[in-house]
Amino acid sequence: MTKNTYAVIGSGALGGLYGAMLARLGFDVHFLLNSDYDFVKKNGLNVESVWGDFHLSDVNAHASTETMPPCDVTIVGLKTTNNHLLSELLPSPTREGGVILVLQNGLDVELDSAEVVGEGRVFGGCCFLCSNKVGQGHIRHIDYGRIVFGQYGTVNDAMTKVGGQINADFNAAGIDTKFSDDLAVVRWRKLMWNIPFNGLSVALNASTKEIVENDAACQLADDLIREVHAGAAACGVKIPDEAIHITLDHTRKMKPYDSSMRLDFLQRRPMEIESILATPLRAVQKFGYSMPKVEMLYQQLSYLDAKNREAKGSCEDQESVPSR
Amino acid sequence: MTKNTYAVIGSGALGGLYGAMLARLGFDVHFLLNSDYDFVKKNGLNVESVWGDFHLSDVNAHASTETMPPCDVTIVGLKTTNNHLLSELLPSPTREGGVILVLQNGLDVELDSAEVVGEGRVFGGCCFLCSNKVGQGHIRHIDYGRIVFGQYGTVNDAMTKVGGQINADFNAAGIDTKFSDDLAVVRWRKLMWNIPFNGLSVALNASTKEIVENDAACQLADDLIREVHAGAAACGVKIPDEAIHITLDHTRKMKPYDSSMRLDFLQRRPMEIESILATPLRAVQKFGYSMPKVEMLYQQLSYLDAKNREAKGSCEDQESVPSR
């Protein structure tokens, strides 16, 4: 393992878990916390995980990134709905260089980070993770956990070397991680799941299990998967055809799970519909292609999101983020 | 006015209203009643209407069509979800001839009646009506009420003459009615409203007002209207382009209204998704055309309908039917 130091921006179900795994192995990890700051500073982090439970008593907790040292790797684990905060949060830990690893859902989600530090310093990654923050400083990781990441923008050798080091760190820490040479494929492959299952779980008020077990809903999920697959191809991103049925088969075998978007909706938080649906729609449109059912899903979610926020009045703490 | 006798199959918010209007003027009208039979037999029909309130004390109420005399015109005012009953209900009032006027929502809804009595004896009509059955023998007609009807199948002179008589009867009774020489145009024109607004009112759990006032939902309604308009054209049914924006403008000006499909859904009754969505989808498919967003709406409603029925366990009396 390296001597890399890590910053975790958004220490919820995702950032909190991965950060704690790294810290457990001895990496110097700095956590940005919001509502849990006092609790974690005093009591540490409690992780229940399918990879083994553990407690981290001595946590480098920060209420602001201003108190963080310069870090080699800054992990962005916020919801994309909070990306407007990145221009404030990223400069401090990246002030002497270092790279950013954006572990967010959607397409081109790295752009906001790249605008702060420059494109050549950013990795993006997808997490296949079922994890929830169930209490203050308390993370429950119930299934999966794999990360696949790659370079954002033009690939270069220096970043390839850094990516390899991060990959080694994560794997040493027990996190199933893969460093890919094609981030676009990784992103679109994940969208083939996120668009239908995050989207329909809200639009139909259904669990993944309810969707795959109903003929009409499952057919619609399949249609959406095919649209995304074809949309990726229209953008020049070739994903093998087998991925279509694998996505459905895999979901049929998943433990019943509330998608992150459904949890956000039920808790009246803003949903990640821009990064997960609107950005891919715009991307394919540039190539003269359309995804009508994906577009309809986006229109429906936009309506439901607006109604949900009206009912709520304002938003709450965004730390509690399962990431699938 | 003629001496036509009328049978009303399904004396709810629609059939009850129009039948009562005809009976008030002196036509011999026979009403098929279900759960309201005893009440109406004893107390008559109470109509609150934007066309004027009235009470009909002496009602020819029937608990079965077996007791009905042969009638010149049999009005079908059931929900299409009950069309499997028509083979039992229609033979008696039509046993000595006479015609059928199918006032149901959707496309090709006349087929089930035509299979009982033959194609050359059937009219179909669309009702632009906001009416509810609010209690036993109690109908509240809150807005609109126009009927546009025409011959089902091949147009012939004898039926044209009968249609003209029915038109005269209805207008004499104070019902705004028009006899059209092109039923297909009438049906598809109505679908341009029914598909988006019945469908989205359930899929988005929204009133017509909420749909038109939200940018994303209104855009989706517009997309659906355009798909139906183009779908009609693919089937050789030409509807003027102005109908697209007229449909939206008109809905913007409507009193806030729960569509019949939404009421069915909220009361856990089966929804008319086959006649309103599935039949038009199959019709355009025959011409090699597709309506992807309409198809998605149908898939979503199929899921929601299945879930709704699971929750309910069984169906109830279908008489209380607002018809828009």
XYZ file of C-alpha atoms in Angstrom:
648
model
C 0.000 0.000 0.000
C 0.978 3.636 -0.553
C 1.218 6.448 1.949
C -1.635 8.229 0.238
C -3.719 10.535 2.395
C -7.438 10.710 1.762
C -10.185 13.286 2.194
C -13.803 12.165 2.191
C -16.320 14.818 1.153
C -19.712 13.535 2.232
C -19.205 10.895 4.912
C -22.502 9.107 4.581
C -23.445 5.567 3.633
C -20.943 5.592 0.778
C -18.074 7.931 1.685
C -18.268 6.958 5.341
C -18.010 3.262 4.526
C -15.118 3.465 2.092
C -13.290 6.051 4.178
C -13.623 3.914 7.286
C -12.331 0.844 5.432
C -9.248 2.814 4.364
C -8.723 4.316 7.826
C -9.019 0.896 9.439
C -6.033 -0.276 7.411
C -4.009 2.704 8.617
C -4.447 5.322 5.899
C -4.672 8.912 7.036
C -8.301 9.689 6.181
C -10.042 13.012 6.811
C -13.826 12.973 6.949
C -16.060 15.958 6.253
C -19.134 15.616 8.425
C -22.234 17.701 8.710
C -24.934 16.905 11.266
C -22.925 13.972 12.676
C -19.758 15.953 13.334
C -20.021 16.237 17.136
C -21.107 12.649 17.532
C -18.355 11.176 15.359
C -15.662 13.421 16.841
C -16.555 12.002 20.246
C -17.676 8.435 19.476
C -16.068 7.521 16.183
C -17.669 5.575 13.348
C -19.611 2.361 13.731
C -19.666 0.183 10.621
C -21.888 -2.868 10.215
C -20.839 -4.508 7.003
C -21.195 -7.691 5.013
C -17.413 -7.413 4.816
C -17.222 -7.596 8.637
C -18.305 -5.200 11.389
C -15.875 -2.786 12.975
C -15.644 0.351 15.020
C -13.300 3.216 14.278
C -12.712 5.118 17.499
C -10.145 7.671 16.434
C -11.600 9.545 13.476
C -10.167 12.642 11.782
C -13.512 14.419 11.766
C -13.885 17.866 10.201
C -16.845 20.221 10.236
C -15.300 22.114 7.323
C -12.765 21.277 4.637
C -10.837 24.374 5.751
C -9.352 22.402 8.656
C -8.235 19.539 6.404
C -4.589 19.054 5.422
C -3.726 18.791 1.735
C -4.649 15.265 0.655
C -3.416 13.017 -2.140
C -6.899 11.768 -2.953
C -10.167 13.574 -2.313
C -13.191 11.309 -2.527
C -16.450 13.043 -3.494
C -19.322 11.090 -1.937
C -21.979 13.812 -1.912
C -25.242 13.545 -3.754
C -24.991 15.321 -7.100
C -27.844 17.534 -5.947
C -25.235 19.164 -3.716
C -22.607 19.691 -6.391
C -23.040 23.455 -6.140
C -21.073 23.136 -2.868
C -17.972 21.666 -4.531
C -16.420 24.996 -5.454
C -16.218 25.719 -1.710
C -15.359 22.246 -0.505
C -12.650 21.063 -2.897
C -10.016 23.811 -2.936
C -8.718 23.182 0.584
C -7.852 19.446 0.455
C -6.564 19.774 -3.133
C -4.523 22.931 -2.539
C -1.138 21.257 -2.953
C -2.137 18.983 -5.796
C -3.617 15.555 -5.440
C -6.485 14.053 -7.337
C -10.230 13.744 -6.990
C -12.215 10.523 -7.106
C -15.864 11.293 -7.853
C -18.044 8.431 -6.601
C -21.392 9.822 -7.714
C -24.330 8.540 -9.734
C -25.069 9.678 -13.263
C -23.286 10.873 -16.350
C -20.587 13.527 -16.561
C -20.885 14.059 -12.818
C -17.125 14.695 -12.734
C -17.567 17.975 -14.574
C -18.355 20.021 -11.458
C -15.211 18.749 -9.735
C -13.101 19.209 -12.877
C -14.227 22.828 -13.080
C -12.683 23.396 -9.652
C -9.357 21.538 -10.007
C -8.929 20.937 -13.740
C -9.855 17.957 -15.877
C -6.498 16.199 -15.683
C -6.820 15.555 -11.942
C -10.150 13.791 -11.795
C -11.228 10.154 -11.640
C -14.845 9.054 -11.769
C -16.223 5.834 -10.410
C -19.417 3.866 -10.029
C -20.259 2.070 -6.834
C -22.399 -1.040 -6.846
C -23.363 -0.730 -3.237
C -26.322 -1.238 -0.941
C -25.542 0.769 2.170
C -27.526 3.019 4.479
C -26.669 5.460 7.209
C -28.928 4.206 9.951
C -27.982 6.543 12.784
C -25.370 9.097 13.868
C -21.955 7.808 12.843
C -23.591 4.458 12.114
C -23.366 2.857 8.681
C -25.032 -0.385 7.664
C -23.588 -1.937 4.518
C -26.023 -4.662 3.467
C -24.852 -5.913 0.068
C -22.347 -5.513 -2.762
C -19.778 -2.730 -2.574
C -17.725 -2.952 -5.735
C -16.180 0.205 -7.205
C -15.194 0.544 -10.841
C -13.403 3.781 -11.650
C -11.450 5.413 -14.432
C -9.919 8.671 -15.645
C -12.202 11.553 -16.488
C -11.354 13.265 -19.764
C -8.243 12.525 -21.751
C -6.347 9.531 -20.425
C -2.702 10.201 -19.515
C 0.103 8.079 -18.105
C 0.672 10.006 -14.906
C -2.986 9.622 -13.946
C -2.924 5.975 -14.987
C -0.146 5.457 -12.442
C -2.056 7.296 -9.697
C -5.206 5.341 -10.549
C -3.274 2.112 -10.148
C -2.093 3.232 -6.705
C -5.610 4.127 -5.585
C -6.820 0.799 -6.895
C -4.122 -0.970 -4.856
C -4.997 1.030 -1.722
C -8.699 0.215 -1.987
C -8.133 -3.461 -2.644
C -5.647 -3.647 0.218
C -8.345 -2.135 2.437
C -10.733 -4.917 1.421
C -12.796 -2.894 -1.021
C -13.482 -4.799 -4.252
C -12.209 -2.211 -6.744
C -11.352 -2.191 -10.410
C -9.479 0.466 -12.360
C -10.956 0.706 -15.851
C -9.419 2.320 -18.917
C -12.847 3.434 -20.180
C -14.891 5.507 -17.760
C -17.628 6.145 -20.341
C -18.392 2.435 -20.569
C -18.471 2.190 -16.781
C -20.844 5.159 -16.494
C -23.269 4.049 -19.214
C -23.237 0.475 -17.955
C -24.337 1.726 -14.546
C -26.997 3.945 -16.131
C -28.521 0.832 -17.652
C -29.495 -0.060 -14.092
C -29.926 3.355 -12.505
C -32.288 4.829 -15.078
C -34.887 2.050 -15.053
C -34.662 0.987 -11.441
C -34.048 4.271 -9.676
C -36.575 5.932 -11.964
C -39.360 3.372 -11.914
C -39.012 2.755 -8.201
C -40.215 6.342 -7.731
C -42.569 6.673 -10.712
C -44.332 3.408 -9.813
C -43.730 3.602 -6.064
C -42.285 0.121 -6.262
C -39.358 -1.902 -4.985
C -36.969 -3.506 -7.486
C -38.644 -6.818 -6.635
C -42.117 -5.493 -7.429
C -40.861 -4.156 -10.764
C -39.255 -7.366 -11.981
C -42.153 -9.543 -10.779
C -44.860 -7.679 -12.739
C -44.949 -8.420 -16.474
C -45.793 -4.897 -17.627
C -43.342 -3.170 -15.291
C -40.565 -5.631 -16.098
C -41.157 -5.160 -19.826
C -40.950 -1.400 -19.315
C -37.691 -1.808 -17.376
C -36.374 -3.900 -20.257
C -37.444 -1.230 -22.768
C -35.645 1.433 -20.738
C -32.504 -0.697 -20.463
C -32.529 -1.141 -24.245
C -33.001 2.575 -24.836
C -30.026 3.385 -22.602
C -27.936 0.686 -24.263
C -28.765 2.085 -27.704
C -28.268 5.651 -26.435
C -24.770 4.750 -25.273
C -24.020 3.265 -28.700
C -25.277 6.481 -30.329
C -22.707 8.338 -28.210
C -20.001 5.937 -29.404
C -19.958 3.895 -26.197
C -20.200 0.224 -27.061
C -21.579 -2.043 -24.368
C -21.995 -5.757 -25.150
C -25.590 -6.805 -25.871
C -25.463 -9.408 -23.104
C -25.474 -6.541 -20.621
C -29.181 -6.080 -21.356
C -30.393 -9.367 -19.981
C -27.666 -9.531 -17.362
C -29.011 -6.294 -15.887
C -32.491 -7.766 -15.502
C -31.295 -11.174 -14.327
C -29.063 -9.577 -11.774
C -31.904 -7.437 -10.436
C -34.145 -10.485 -10.147
C -31.542 -12.036 -7.866
C -30.927 -8.930 -5.753
C -32.151 -8.719 -2.201
C -35.312 -6.541 -2.180
C -33.878 -3.055 -2.010
C -35.115 0.503 -2.016
C -33.122 2.455 -4.572
C -31.355 5.607 -3.397
C -33.719 7.683 -5.512
C -36.753 6.136 -3.863
C -35.298 6.747 -0.409
C -34.608 10.352 -1.364
C -38.160 10.695 -2.627
C -39.730 9.105 0.444
C -37.648 11.345 2.674
C -38.575 14.358 0.528
C -35.006 15.083 -0.472
C -34.226 16.298 -3.989
C -33.673 13.371 -6.354
C -30.622 12.960 -8.615
C -32.707 13.218 -11.769
C -30.432 15.712 -13.499
C -27.286 13.598 -13.344
C -29.020 10.238 -13.819
C -31.572 11.149 -16.500
C -31.240 14.674 -17.892
C -27.510 14.534 -18.672
C -27.738 11.225 -20.594
C -30.780 12.564 -22.483
C -28.830 15.640 -23.547
C -25.814 13.526 -24.449
C -27.719 11.306 -26.894
C -29.627 14.281 -28.278
C -26.309 15.780 -29.398
C -25.894 12.727 -31.601
C -29.388 13.102 -33.040
C -30.711 10.154 -31.075
C -33.661 10.029 -28.692
C -34.751 7.847 -25.771
C -38.515 8.536 -25.562
C -39.300 6.362 -22.572
C -36.288 7.663 -20.655
C -37.454 11.176 -21.517
C -40.954 10.394 -20.257
C -39.512 8.994 -17.039
C -37.524 12.202 -16.594
C -40.641 14.303 -17.179
C -42.576 12.286 -14.626
C -39.792 12.442 -12.043
C -39.453 16.192 -12.575
C -43.134 16.575 -11.768
C -42.941 14.285 -8.736
C -39.794 16.027 -7.480
C -41.435 19.450 -7.737
C -44.544 18.237 -5.880
C -42.392 16.552 -3.273
C -40.408 19.691 -2.594
C -43.547 21.821 -2.441
C -44.847 19.453 0.218
C -41.577 19.575 2.089
C -40.825 23.271 1.901
C -37.077 22.829 2.259
C -34.353 20.248 2.098
C -32.477 18.478 4.839
C -29.067 17.120 5.588
C -27.830 15.139 2.607
C -25.403 12.808 4.312
C -27.567 9.710 4.509
C -26.908 8.365 1.066
C -27.188 4.804 -0.103
C -25.511 4.917 -3.433
C -26.988 2.354 -5.763
C -89.563 14.129 -31.387
C -90.064 10.472 -32.245
C -91.866 7.783 -30.291
C -88.584 5.955 -29.768
C -88.307 3.803 -26.676
C -84.991 3.653 -24.861
C -83.158 1.153 -22.715
C -80.269 2.331 -20.541
C -77.704 -0.326 -19.682
C -75.681 1.081 -16.819
C -77.684 3.835 -15.141
C -74.835 5.642 -13.452
C -73.462 9.150 -13.779
C -73.679 8.956 -17.572
C -76.531 6.616 -18.520
C -78.610 7.768 -15.575
C -78.243 11.411 -16.554
C -79.028 11.049 -20.248
C -81.822 8.531 -19.608
C -83.416 10.814 -17.055
C -83.240 13.776 -19.468
C -85.053 11.695 -22.113
C -87.626 10.370 -19.636
C -88.333 13.857 -18.349
C -89.412 14.882 -21.837
C -91.793 11.924 -21.998
C -89.801 9.196 -23.720
C -90.386 5.659 -22.521
C -87.011 4.911 -20.917
C -86.091 1.660 -19.185
C -83.202 1.756 -16.754
C -81.072 -1.214 -15.780
C -79.992 -0.709 -12.185
C -77.764 -2.716 -9.943
C -77.188 -1.747 -6.313
C -79.582 1.214 -6.600
C -82.526 -0.794 -7.919
C -84.659 -0.878 -4.753
C -83.988 2.750 -3.934
C -84.771 4.065 -7.419
C -87.837 1.852 -7.790
C -89.215 3.447 -4.632
C -87.820 6.997 -4.732
C -87.025 7.723 -8.374
C -83.972 9.550 -9.705
C -82.613 12.810 -8.375
C -80.620 14.839 -10.894
C -78.583 17.909 -9.987
C -77.387 19.351 -13.239
C -75.836 22.458 -14.747
C -78.699 22.094 -17.218
C -81.219 22.448 -14.364
C -82.092 20.240 -11.391
C -85.014 17.852 -11.525
C -86.530 14.819 -9.898
C -87.950 11.863 -11.771
C -90.430 10.121 -9.504
C -91.849 7.468 -11.795
C -88.909 5.473 -13.138
C -89.044 2.269 -15.214
C -86.444 0.559 -13.087
C -85.243 -2.954 -13.913
C -82.996 -5.262 -11.933
C -82.436 -7.319 -15.073
C -82.771 -6.650 -18.803
C -85.021 -9.741 -18.948
C -87.933 -7.649 -17.695
C -87.395 -4.905 -20.295
C -89.653 -4.537 -23.332
C -88.055 -4.479 -26.779
C -86.623 -0.992 -27.237
C -85.811 1.097 -30.294
C -82.543 2.356 -28.857
C -80.394 0.631 -26.247
C -77.831 2.937 -24.679
C -74.713 1.228 -23.341
C -73.385 3.294 -20.436
C -71.360 0.632 -18.649
C -67.646 0.851 -18.103
C -65.811 -1.090 -20.806
C -64.316 -3.195 -18.020
C -67.786 -4.757 -17.779
C -68.200 -5.465 -21.495
C -68.089 -9.204 -20.834
C -71.644 -8.765 -19.483
C -73.034 -7.424 -22.779
C -73.720 -10.824 -24.288
C -76.201 -11.359 -21.432
C -77.569 -7.842 -21.196
C -78.214 -6.832 -24.805
C -80.319 -9.643 -26.310
C -83.495 -8.834 -24.375
C -84.040 -5.130 -25.203
C -82.853 -5.665 -28.812
C -84.883 -8.835 -29.433
C -87.263 -7.245 -31.931
C -84.671 -5.096 -33.688
C -83.675 -1.614 -32.644
C -80.221 -0.157 -32.447
C -77.485 0.243 -29.882
C -75.778 3.475 -28.902
C -72.470 2.734 -27.219
C -71.456 5.695 -25.025
C -68.165 4.305 -23.766
C -64.604 5.523 -23.625
C -61.863 4.216 -25.868
C -61.372 2.846 -29.345
C -63.419 0.140 -31.026
C -65.497 -0.194 -27.880
C -68.538 -0.885 -30.098
C -67.095 -4.250 -31.120
C -68.442 -6.127 -28.084
C -71.969 -4.826 -28.734
C -71.706 -5.472 -32.468
C -70.744 -9.072 -31.749
C -74.084 -9.494 -29.992
C -76.460 -7.711 -32.404
C -74.504 -7.331 -35.649
C -72.389 -4.433 -36.910
C -75.147 -2.718 -38.906
C -77.146 -1.880 -35.791
C -74.563 -0.052 -33.715
C -73.751 3.601 -33.112
C -70.837 4.747 -31.024
C -70.523 8.064 -29.261
C -68.173 10.092 -27.104
C -69.454 12.064 -24.159
C -67.710 15.205 -23.019
C -69.179 15.095 -19.566
C -68.281 15.781 -15.956
C -70.827 13.917 -13.890
C -70.730 11.804 -10.746
C -73.111 9.501 -8.996
C -73.023 10.947 -5.496
C -75.557 8.733 -3.736
C -78.300 6.190 -4.360
C -80.350 7.377 -7.339
C -78.525 10.711 -7.082
C -76.569 12.121 -10.006
C -74.555 15.330 -9.950
C -73.739 16.699 -13.394
C -71.150 19.409 -12.863
C -69.955 20.458 -16.311
C -70.192 19.897 -20.076
C -72.387 17.074 -21.348
C -72.059 17.081 -25.129
C -72.412 13.844 -27.067
C -70.957 13.300 -30.534
C -71.922 9.985 -32.104
C -71.798 8.188 -35.422
C -72.315 4.846 -37.129
C -70.030 1.959 -36.256
C -68.729 0.081 -39.273
C -69.956 0.661 -42.795
C -72.217 3.690 -43.075
C -75.657 2.989 -44.561
C -78.687 5.141 -45.286
C -81.145 3.368 -43.015
C -78.845 3.871 -40.033
C -78.182 7.453 -41.072
C -81.911 8.053 -40.817
C -82.127 6.394 -37.385
C -79.101 8.356 -36.212
C -80.806 11.567 -37.255
C -83.863 10.619 -35.201
C -81.810 9.821 -32.117
C -79.992 13.106 -32.573
C -83.327 14.940 -32.720
C -84.600 13.119 -29.596
C -81.518 13.963 -27.571
C -81.497 17.593 -28.626
C -85.213 17.896 -27.904
C -84.464 16.549 -24.418
C -81.930 19.306 -23.889
C -78.817 17.187 -24.451
C -76.266 18.937 -26.663
C -75.774 16.207 -29.279
C -74.199 15.990 -32.704
C -74.508 13.211 -35.259
C -71.215 12.817 -37.078
C -70.554 11.015 -40.339
C -67.098 9.915 -39.148
C -67.007 7.993 -35.879
C -63.275 7.255 -36.197
C -62.462 10.969 -36.087
C -64.723 11.411 -33.072
C -63.093 8.505 -31.238
C -59.489 9.508 -31.950
C -60.222 13.142 -31.152
C -61.467 12.097 -27.738
C -58.460 9.834 -27.211
C -56.252 12.902 -27.615
C -57.691 13.957 -24.260
C -58.378 10.650 -22.586
C -54.975 9.081 -23.069
C -52.887 11.905 -21.588
C -55.277 13.141 -18.935
C -56.911 9.942 -17.763
C -53.550 8.216 -17.921
C -51.330 10.828 -16.279
C -53.906 11.620 -13.605
C -53.292 8.076 -12.328
C -49.617 7.646 -13.196
C -48.730 10.982 -11.562
C -51.528 10.946 -8.971
C -52.473 14.408 -10.196
C -55.532 16.445 -11.120
C -55.823 17.883 -14.624
C -54.976 21.255 -13.096
C -51.777 19.952 -11.493
C -50.721 18.428 -14.818
C -51.180 21.542 -16.930
C -49.611 23.827 -14.319
C -46.310 21.922 -14.080
C -43.906 22.468 -16.993
C -42.603 18.906 -17.196
C -46.005 17.248 -16.786
C -47.644 19.621 -19.264
C -44.880 18.964 -21.792
C -45.430 15.242 -21.336
C -49.185 15.683 -21.852
C -48.398 17.606 -25.024
C -46.040 14.836 -26.205
C -48.761 12.245 -25.598
C -51.366 14.329 -27.437
C -49.005 14.587 -30.413
C -48.322 10.857 -30.406
C -52.057 10.097 -30.445
C -52.642 12.684 -33.172
C -49.885 11.118 -35.286
C -51.125 7.623 -34.414
C -54.581 8.519 -35.719
C -53.024 9.811 -38.934
C -51.084 6.541 -39.287
C -54.460 4.749 -39.124
C -55.793 7.046 -41.845
C -57.759 9.239 -39.451
C -56.974 12.863 -40.168
C -57.516 15.288 -37.313
C -56.644 18.966 -37.858
C -53.365 20.042 -36.263
C -55.136 22.781 -34.293
C -56.715 20.036 -32.187
C -53.340 19.609 -30.469
C -53.172 22.990 -28.815
C -56.946 23.227 -28.444
C -56.847 20.089 -26.285
C -54.326 21.641 -23.919
C -55.928 25.086 -23.913
C -59.285 23.584 -23.190
C -57.921 21.560 -20.282
C -56.275 24.654 -18.838
C -59.708 26.276 -18.717
C -61.561 23.272 -17.271
C -62.768 23.251 -13.721
C -60.334 21.133 -11.660
C -61.627 17.648 -12.259
C -60.734 14.118 -11.300
C -60.758 12.001 -14.428
C -62.930 8.886 -14.435
C -59.798 6.745 -14.531
C -58.419 8.430 -11.452
C -61.701 7.959 -9.610
C -61.706 4.306 -10.609
C -58.151 3.967 -9.377
C -58.792 5.742 -6.090
C -61.850 3.562 -5.509
C -59.839 0.476 -6.479
C -62.040 -0.375 -9.431
C -60.483 -1.769 -12.617
C -59.411 1.026 -14.948
C -60.403 1.273 -18.618
C -56.824 0.889 -19.791
C -57.588 -1.727 -22.436
C -60.125 0.341 -24.356
C -58.412 3.701 -23.833
C -54.764 2.691 -24.304
C -54.229 -0.905 -25.430
C -56.680 -0.855 -28.353
C -55.253 2.346 -29.892
C -51.718 0.955 -29.426
C -52.640 -2.211 -31.311
C -54.428 -0.174 -33.984
C -51.391 1.939 -34.841
C -49.084 -1.075 -34.601
C -51.024 -2.683 -37.457
C -49.944 0.259 -39.590
C -46.315 -0.124 -38.557
C -46.420 2.928 -36.321
C -45.554 3.236 -32.633
C -46.476 5.567 -29.781
C -43.658 4.948 -27.267
C -44.839 7.287 -24.537
C -48.420 6.039 -24.826
C -47.034 2.522 -24.590
C -45.047 3.415 -21.486
C -48.145 4.954 -19.924
C -50.039 1.750 -20.658
C -47.272 -0.337 -19.082
C -47.288 1.842 -15.982
C -51.074 1.771 -15.667
C -51.075 -2.012 -16.101
C -48.696 -2.284 -13.179
C -50.681 0.148 -11.034
C -53.959 -1.559 -11.900
C -52.565 -4.975 -10.910
C -51.264 -3.623 -7.606
C -54.539 -1.848 -6.975
C -56.553 -4.996 -7.515
C -54.222 -7.041 -5.343
C -54.817 -4.519 -2.579
C -58.541 -4.618 -3.134
C -59.013 -8.325 -3.545
C -62.183 -7.994 -5.584
C -64.170 -5.489 -7.603
C -67.312 -3.628 -6.749
C -70.435 -2.261 -8.326
C -69.508 -0.379 -11.482
C -72.419 1.998 -11.727
C -70.830 5.124 -10.361
C -69.161 6.254 -13.534
C -68.169 9.774 -14.470
C -67.465 9.497 -18.119
C -64.822 11.953 -19.141
